[in-house]
Short mmCIF file of C-alpha atoms and ligand atoms in Angstrom, two decimals:
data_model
loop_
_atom_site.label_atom_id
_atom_site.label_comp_id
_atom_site.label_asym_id
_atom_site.label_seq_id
_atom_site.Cartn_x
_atom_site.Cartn_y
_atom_site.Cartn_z
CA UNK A 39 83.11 27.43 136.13
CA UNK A 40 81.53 30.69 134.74
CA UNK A 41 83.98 33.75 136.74
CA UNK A 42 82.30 37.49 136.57
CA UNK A 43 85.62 39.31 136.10
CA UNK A 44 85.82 43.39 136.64
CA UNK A 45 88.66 45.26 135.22
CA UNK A 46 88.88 48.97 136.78
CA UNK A 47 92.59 49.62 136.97
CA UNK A 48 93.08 53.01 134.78
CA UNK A 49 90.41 53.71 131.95
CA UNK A 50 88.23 51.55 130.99
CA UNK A 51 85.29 49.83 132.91
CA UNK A 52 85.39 46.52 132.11
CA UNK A 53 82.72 43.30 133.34
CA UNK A 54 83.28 40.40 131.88
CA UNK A 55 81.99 36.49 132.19
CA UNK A 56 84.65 33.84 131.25
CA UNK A 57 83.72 30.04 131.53
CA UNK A 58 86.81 27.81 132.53
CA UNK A 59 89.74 30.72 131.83
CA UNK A 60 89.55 30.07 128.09
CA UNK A 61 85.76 30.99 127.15
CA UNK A 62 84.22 34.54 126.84
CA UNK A 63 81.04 34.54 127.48
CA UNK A 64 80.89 38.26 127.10
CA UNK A 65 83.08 41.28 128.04
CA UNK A 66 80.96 44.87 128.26
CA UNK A 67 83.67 47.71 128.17
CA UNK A 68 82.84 51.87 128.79
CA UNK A 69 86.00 53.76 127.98
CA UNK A 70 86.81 56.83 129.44
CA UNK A 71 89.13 58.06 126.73
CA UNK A 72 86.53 60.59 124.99
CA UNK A 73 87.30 62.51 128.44
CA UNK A 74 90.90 62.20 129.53
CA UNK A 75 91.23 62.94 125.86
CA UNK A 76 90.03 66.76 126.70
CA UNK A 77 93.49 66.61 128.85
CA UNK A 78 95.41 64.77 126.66
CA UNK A 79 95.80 62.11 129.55
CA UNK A 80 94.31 59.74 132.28
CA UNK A 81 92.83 62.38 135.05
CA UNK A 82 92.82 59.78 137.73
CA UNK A 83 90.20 61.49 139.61
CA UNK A 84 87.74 61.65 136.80
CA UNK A 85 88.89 57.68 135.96
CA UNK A 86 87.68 56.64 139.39
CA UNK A 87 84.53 58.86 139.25
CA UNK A 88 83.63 57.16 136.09
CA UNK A 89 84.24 53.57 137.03
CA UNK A 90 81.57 54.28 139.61
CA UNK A 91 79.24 55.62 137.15
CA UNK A 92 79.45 52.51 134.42
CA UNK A 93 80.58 49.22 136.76
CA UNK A 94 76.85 48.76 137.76
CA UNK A 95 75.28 49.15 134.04
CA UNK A 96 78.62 47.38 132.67
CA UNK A 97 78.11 44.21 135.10
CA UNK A 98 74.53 44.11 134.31
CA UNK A 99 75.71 44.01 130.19
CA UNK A 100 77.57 41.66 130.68
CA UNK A 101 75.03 38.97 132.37
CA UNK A 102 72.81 40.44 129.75
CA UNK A 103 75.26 39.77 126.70
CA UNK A 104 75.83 35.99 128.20
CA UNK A 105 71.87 35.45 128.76
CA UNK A 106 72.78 34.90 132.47
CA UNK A 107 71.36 35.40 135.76
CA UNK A 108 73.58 36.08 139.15
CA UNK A 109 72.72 32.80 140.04
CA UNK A 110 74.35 31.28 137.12
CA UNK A 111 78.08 33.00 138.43
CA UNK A 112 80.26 30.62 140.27
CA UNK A 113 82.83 33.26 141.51
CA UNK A 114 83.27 36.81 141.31
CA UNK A 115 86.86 38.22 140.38
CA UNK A 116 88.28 41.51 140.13
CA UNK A 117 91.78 43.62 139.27
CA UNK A 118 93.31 44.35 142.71
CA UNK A 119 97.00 45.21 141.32
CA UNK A 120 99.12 47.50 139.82
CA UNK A 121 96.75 50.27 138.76
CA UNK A 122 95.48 53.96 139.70
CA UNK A 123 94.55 53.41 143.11
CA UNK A 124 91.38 55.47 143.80
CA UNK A 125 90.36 53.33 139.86
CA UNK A 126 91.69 49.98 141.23
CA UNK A 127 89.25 50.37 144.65
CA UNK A 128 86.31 50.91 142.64
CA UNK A 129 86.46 47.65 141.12
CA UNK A 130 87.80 46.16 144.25
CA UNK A 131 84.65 47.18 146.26
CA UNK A 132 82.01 46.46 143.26
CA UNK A 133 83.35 42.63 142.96
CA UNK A 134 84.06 42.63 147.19
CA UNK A 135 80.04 43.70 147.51
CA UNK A 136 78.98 41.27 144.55
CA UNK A 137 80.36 38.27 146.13
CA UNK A 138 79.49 38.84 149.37
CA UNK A 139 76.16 39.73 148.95
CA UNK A 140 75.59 36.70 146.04
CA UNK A 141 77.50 34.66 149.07
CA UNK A 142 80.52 33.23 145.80
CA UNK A 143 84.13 33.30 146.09
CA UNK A 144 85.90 36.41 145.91
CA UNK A 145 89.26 35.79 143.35
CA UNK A 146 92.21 38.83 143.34
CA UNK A 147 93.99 39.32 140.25
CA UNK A 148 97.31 41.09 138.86
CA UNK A 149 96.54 43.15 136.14
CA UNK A 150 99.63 41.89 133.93
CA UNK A 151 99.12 38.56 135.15
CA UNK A 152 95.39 39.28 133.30
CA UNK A 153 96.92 40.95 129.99
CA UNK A 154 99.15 37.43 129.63
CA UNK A 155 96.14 35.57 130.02
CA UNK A 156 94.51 37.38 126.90
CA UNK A 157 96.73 34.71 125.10
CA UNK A 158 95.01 31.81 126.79
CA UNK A 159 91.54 33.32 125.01
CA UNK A 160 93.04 33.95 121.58
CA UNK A 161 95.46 30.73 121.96
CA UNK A 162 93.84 27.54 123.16
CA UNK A 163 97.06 25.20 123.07
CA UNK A 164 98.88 27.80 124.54
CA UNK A 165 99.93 26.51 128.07
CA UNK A 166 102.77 27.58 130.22
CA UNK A 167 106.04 27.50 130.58
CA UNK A 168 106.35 30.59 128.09
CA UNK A 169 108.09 33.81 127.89
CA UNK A 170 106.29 37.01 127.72
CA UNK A 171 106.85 40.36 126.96
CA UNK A 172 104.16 43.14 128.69
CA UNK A 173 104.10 45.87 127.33
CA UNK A 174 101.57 48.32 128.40
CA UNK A 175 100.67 52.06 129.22
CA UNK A 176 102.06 51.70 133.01
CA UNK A 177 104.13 48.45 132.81
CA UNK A 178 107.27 46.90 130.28
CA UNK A 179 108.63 43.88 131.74
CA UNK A 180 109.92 40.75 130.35
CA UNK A 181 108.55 37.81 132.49
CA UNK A 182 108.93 33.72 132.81
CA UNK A 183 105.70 32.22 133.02
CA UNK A 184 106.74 29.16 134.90
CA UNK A 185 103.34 28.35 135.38
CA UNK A 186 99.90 29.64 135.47
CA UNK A 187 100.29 31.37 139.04
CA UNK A 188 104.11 31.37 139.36
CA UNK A 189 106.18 34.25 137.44
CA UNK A 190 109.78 35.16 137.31
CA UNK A 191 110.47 38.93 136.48
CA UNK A 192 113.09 38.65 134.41
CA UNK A 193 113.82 42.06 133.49
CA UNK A 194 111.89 45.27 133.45
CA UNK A 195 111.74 49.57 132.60
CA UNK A 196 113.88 51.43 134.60
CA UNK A 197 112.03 54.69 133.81
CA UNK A 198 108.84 54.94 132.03
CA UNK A 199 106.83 52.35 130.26
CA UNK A 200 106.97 51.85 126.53
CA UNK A 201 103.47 53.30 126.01
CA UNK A 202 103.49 56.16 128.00
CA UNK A 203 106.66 56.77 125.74
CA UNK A 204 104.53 56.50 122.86
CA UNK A 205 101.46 58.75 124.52
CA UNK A 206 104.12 61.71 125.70
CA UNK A 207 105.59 61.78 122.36
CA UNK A 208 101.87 61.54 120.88
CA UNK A 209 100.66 64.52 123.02
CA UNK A 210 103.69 66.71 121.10
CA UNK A 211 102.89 65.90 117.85
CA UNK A 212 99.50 66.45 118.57
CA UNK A 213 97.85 63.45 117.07
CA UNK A 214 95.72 61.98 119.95
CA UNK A 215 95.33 60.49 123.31
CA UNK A 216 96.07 57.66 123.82
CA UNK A 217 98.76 57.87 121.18
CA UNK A 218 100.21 54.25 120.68
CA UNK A 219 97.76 53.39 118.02
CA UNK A 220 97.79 56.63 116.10
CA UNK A 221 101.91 56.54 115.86
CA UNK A 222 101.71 53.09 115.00
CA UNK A 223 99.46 54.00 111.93
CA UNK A 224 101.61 57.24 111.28
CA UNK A 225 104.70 55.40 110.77
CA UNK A 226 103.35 52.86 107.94
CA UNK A 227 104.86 53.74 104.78
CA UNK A 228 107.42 55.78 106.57
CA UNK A 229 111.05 55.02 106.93
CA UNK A 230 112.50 53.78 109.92
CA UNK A 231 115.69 54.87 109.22
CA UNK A 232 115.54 58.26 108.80
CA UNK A 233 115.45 60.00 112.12
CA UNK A 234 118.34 58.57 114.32
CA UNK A 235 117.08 57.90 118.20
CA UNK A 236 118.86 55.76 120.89
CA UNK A 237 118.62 52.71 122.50
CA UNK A 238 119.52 51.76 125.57
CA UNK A 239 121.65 49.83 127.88
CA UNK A 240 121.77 49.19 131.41
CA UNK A 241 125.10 47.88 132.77
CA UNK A 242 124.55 44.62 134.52
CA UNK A 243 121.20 43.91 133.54
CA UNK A 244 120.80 43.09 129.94
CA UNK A 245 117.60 42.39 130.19
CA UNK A 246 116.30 45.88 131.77
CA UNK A 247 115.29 48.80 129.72
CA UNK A 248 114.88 52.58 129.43
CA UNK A 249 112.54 54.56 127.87
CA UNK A 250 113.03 58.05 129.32
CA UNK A 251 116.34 58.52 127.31
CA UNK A 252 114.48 57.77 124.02
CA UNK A 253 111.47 59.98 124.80
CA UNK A 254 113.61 62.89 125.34
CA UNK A 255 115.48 62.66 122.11
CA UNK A 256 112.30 62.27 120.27
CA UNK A 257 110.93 65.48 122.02
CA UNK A 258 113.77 67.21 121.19
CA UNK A 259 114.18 65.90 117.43
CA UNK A 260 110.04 67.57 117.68
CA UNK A 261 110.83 70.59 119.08
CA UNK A 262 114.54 71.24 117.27
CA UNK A 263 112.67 70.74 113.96
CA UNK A 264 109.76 73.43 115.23
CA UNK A 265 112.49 75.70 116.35
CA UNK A 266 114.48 75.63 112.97
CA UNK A 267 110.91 76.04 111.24
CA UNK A 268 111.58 72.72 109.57
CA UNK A 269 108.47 70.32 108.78
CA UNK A 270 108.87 66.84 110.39
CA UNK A 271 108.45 64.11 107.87
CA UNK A 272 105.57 62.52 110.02
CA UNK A 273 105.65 58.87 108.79
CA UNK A 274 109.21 58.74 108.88
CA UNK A 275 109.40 60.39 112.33
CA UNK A 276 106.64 57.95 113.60
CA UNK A 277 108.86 54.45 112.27
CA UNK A 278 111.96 55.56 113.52
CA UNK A 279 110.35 56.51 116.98
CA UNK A 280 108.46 52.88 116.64
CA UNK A 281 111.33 51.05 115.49
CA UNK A 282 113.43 52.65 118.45
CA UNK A 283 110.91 51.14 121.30
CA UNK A 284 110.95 47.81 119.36
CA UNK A 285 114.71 47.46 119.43
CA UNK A 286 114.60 48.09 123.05
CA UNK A 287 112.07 45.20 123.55
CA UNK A 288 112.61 42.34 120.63
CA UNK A 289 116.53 41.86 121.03
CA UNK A 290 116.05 41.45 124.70
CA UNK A 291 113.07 39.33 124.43
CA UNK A 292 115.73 37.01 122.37
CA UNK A 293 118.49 37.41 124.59
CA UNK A 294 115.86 36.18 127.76
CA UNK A 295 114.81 32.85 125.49
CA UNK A 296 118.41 32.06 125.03
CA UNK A 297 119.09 32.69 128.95
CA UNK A 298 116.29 30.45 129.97
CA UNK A 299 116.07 27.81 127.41
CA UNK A 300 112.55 28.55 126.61
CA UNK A 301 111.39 28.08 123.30
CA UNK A 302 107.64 29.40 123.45
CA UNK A 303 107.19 33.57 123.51
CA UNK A 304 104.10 35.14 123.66
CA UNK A 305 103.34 39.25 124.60
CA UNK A 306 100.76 41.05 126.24
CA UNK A 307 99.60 44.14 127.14
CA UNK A 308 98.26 47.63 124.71
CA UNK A 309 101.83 47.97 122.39
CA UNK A 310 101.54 44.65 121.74
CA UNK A 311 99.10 45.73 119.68
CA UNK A 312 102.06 47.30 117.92
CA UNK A 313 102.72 46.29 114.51
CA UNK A 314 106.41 46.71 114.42
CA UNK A 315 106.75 45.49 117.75
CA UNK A 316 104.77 42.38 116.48
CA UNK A 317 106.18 42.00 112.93
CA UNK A 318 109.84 42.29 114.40
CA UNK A 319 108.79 39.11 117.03
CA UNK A 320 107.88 37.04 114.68
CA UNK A 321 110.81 37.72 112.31
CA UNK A 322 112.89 36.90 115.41
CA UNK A 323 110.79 33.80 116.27
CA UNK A 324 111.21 32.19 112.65
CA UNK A 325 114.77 32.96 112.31
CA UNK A 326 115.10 31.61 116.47
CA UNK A 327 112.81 28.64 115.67
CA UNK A 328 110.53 29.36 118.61
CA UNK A 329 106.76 29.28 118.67
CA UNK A 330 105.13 32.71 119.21
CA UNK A 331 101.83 33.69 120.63
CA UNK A 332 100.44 37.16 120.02
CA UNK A 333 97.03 38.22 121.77
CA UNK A 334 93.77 39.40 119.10
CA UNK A 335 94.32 42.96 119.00
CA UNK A 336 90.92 43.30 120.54
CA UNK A 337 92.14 41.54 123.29
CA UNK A 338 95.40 43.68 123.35
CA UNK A 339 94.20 46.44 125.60
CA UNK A 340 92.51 46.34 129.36
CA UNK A 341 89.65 44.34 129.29
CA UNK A 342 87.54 42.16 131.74
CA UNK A 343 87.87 38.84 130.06
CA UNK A 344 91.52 39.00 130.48
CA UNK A 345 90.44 39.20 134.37
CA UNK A 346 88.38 36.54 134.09
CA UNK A 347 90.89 33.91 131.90
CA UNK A 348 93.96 34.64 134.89
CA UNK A 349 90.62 34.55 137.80
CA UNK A 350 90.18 30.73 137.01
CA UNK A 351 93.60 29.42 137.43
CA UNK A 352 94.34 31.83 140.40
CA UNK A 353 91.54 29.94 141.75
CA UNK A 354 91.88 26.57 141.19
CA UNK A 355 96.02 27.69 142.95
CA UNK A 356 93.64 28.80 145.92
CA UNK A 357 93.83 32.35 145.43
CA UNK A 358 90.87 33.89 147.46
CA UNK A 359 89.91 37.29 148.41
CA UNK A 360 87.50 38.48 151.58
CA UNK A 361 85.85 41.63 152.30
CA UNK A 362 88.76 43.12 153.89
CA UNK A 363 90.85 42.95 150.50
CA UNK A 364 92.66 45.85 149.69
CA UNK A 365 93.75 47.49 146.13
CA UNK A 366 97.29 48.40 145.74
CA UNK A 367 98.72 51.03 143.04
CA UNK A 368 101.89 48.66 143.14
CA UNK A 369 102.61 45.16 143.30
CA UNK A 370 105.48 42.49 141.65
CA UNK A 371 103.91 40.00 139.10
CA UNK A 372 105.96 37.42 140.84
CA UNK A 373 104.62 37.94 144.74
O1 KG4 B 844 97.29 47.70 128.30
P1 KG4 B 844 96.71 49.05 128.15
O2 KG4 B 844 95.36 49.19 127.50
O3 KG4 B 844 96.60 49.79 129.52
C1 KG4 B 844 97.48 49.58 130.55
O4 KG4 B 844 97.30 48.57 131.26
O5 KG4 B 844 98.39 50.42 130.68
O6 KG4 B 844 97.79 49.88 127.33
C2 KG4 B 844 97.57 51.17 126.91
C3 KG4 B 844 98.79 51.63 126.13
C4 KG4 B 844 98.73 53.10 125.78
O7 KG4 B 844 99.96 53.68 126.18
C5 KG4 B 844 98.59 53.08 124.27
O8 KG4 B 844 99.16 54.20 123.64
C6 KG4 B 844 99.31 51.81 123.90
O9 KG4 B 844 98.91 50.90 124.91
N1 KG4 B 844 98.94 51.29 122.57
C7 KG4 B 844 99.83 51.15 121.57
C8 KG4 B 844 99.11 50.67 120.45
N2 KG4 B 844 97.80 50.52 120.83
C9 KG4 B 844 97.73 50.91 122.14
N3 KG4 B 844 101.15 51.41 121.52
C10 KG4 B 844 101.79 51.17 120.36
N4 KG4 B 844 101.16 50.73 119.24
C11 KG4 B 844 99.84 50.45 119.24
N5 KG4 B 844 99.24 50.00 118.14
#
């Protein structure tokens, strides 16, 4: 079953064609970043103006890239949930028109439901039940995949999400938008014990986290060291700081295997594509003895195959969408 799969939930204008939820047949991406960069973050008016520009040319790429016609699509799917609304509607129409007017099944999908489906496409044995950690710009939650379509939350942020964390503190060191991947390249060779930062704890819920107290020491730490006239020792600055989110995410990531038995971890989402946050999972997994999954970088970050791997199991658990389907800024993985 060949599923045209649009991603449009913050920046980047995704169309992809996935055969069967494991097979890319192509994925055409435009990214925005070039101009949120100007503002050192995601403008969500210009986002949604620009999904409108590129979903056209990026749905005709991807046909294009796959040697396809429209006639060859069996279903049409799109991001419906959690995302920047006026963003999320854009690709929400697009697919809404596209299926109608090619007369396919329409197939809704949750955006982090998508980004743990980028393992299914890097990971062909991988099948549920699993553990996974998303972590992305909007989103940090720790969830049970029970099974395909059926998710537990098992603990999430309180505050802010580890990557906006990561783009604040970014923005005040001035080394780019988004600034997750510079930071993580920063901090190699630096040492992670050399700037001390918090971590967190949330009475009760051992498995929730918070980021906001973390990104305030680390702006402070920035500015104190400006104020004093002091030069920050970048590297060293940048592995603490990454270190810090990872030991709010990795110990509790092992504390939710041992609470539910489950053996098999995998993560998802843009930090992910950390490398402390991945190097510290799998020295937790080998000394724990469980399997771990980890997405292909590429595959790390908002995409339209993701879309299109979740699309084909949402669909064959009946999941359809008509043209009154609505996009929602908001929504729990497990509804
Ligand atoms: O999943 P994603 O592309 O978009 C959302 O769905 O939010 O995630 C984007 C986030 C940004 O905050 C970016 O800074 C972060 O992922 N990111 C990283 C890395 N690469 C991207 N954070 C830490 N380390 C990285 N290597």
């Amino acid at each position: 079953m060949k599923i045209l799969a649009v991603e449009s939930s913050c920046d980047e204008t995704a169309v992809a064609i996935v055969e069967d939820g494991r097979r890319v047949l192509s994925d055409a991406v435009a990214s925005q970043i070039e101009m949120h960069t100007i503002y050192g973050g995601v403008v969500p008016e210009i986002a949604s103006r620009k999904h409108l520009e590129a979903v056209c040319l990026m749905a005709d790429q991807a046909l294009e890239k796959a040697g396809l016609t429209r006639r060859d699509i069996d279903a049409v799917a799109c991001t419906y949930a959690p995302g920047l609304i006026g963003a999320v509607l854009v690709g929400v129409n697009f697919a809404k028109s596209v299926a109608y007017g090619l007369g396919l099944p329409l197939i809704p999908v949750h955006h982090i439901r998508g980004h743990i489906a980028a393992n299914y496409i890097t990971h062909p044995d991988l099948k549920p039940p699993f553990l996974c950690l998303c972590v992305s710009g909007g989103n940090t939650m720790i969830v049970d995949v029970e099974d395909y379509t059926k998710m537990k939350l098992l603990g999430a942020t309180r505050d802010d999400a580890a990557g906006e964390c990561f783009d604040k503190v970014a923005r005040v060191l001035g080394i780019g938008y988004p600034g997750g991947g510079p930071m993580d390249r920063l901090a190699s060779g630096g040492d992670a014990k050399k700037y001390p930062l918090p971590r967190s704890k949330v009475d009760g819920a051992p498995l929730d986290m918070s980021f906001s107290g973390l990104k305030t020491a680390a702006l402070n730490t920035i500015h104190n060291a400006q104020q004093k006239g002091e030069e920050l020792d970048l590297p060293s600055f940048a592995a603490s700081f990454g270190q810090a989110v990872s030991d709010e995410l990795v110990p509790r990531v092992e504390e939710a295997a041992k609470m539910t038995g489950r053996t098999t971890i995998a993560a998802a989402g843009g930090v992910s594509a950390n490398s402390r946050i991945r190097g510290d999972l799998e020295t937790m997994c080998r000394r724990e003895g469980y399997q771990l999954y980890l997405p292909a970088l590429h595959l790390c970050s908002d995409n339209g195959a993701m879309i299109g791997a979740q699309a084909y199991y949402e669909f064959l658990a009946g999941a359809r969408g008509d043209t009154s389907l609505n996009g929602y800024a908001g929504m729990p993985i497990d509804k």
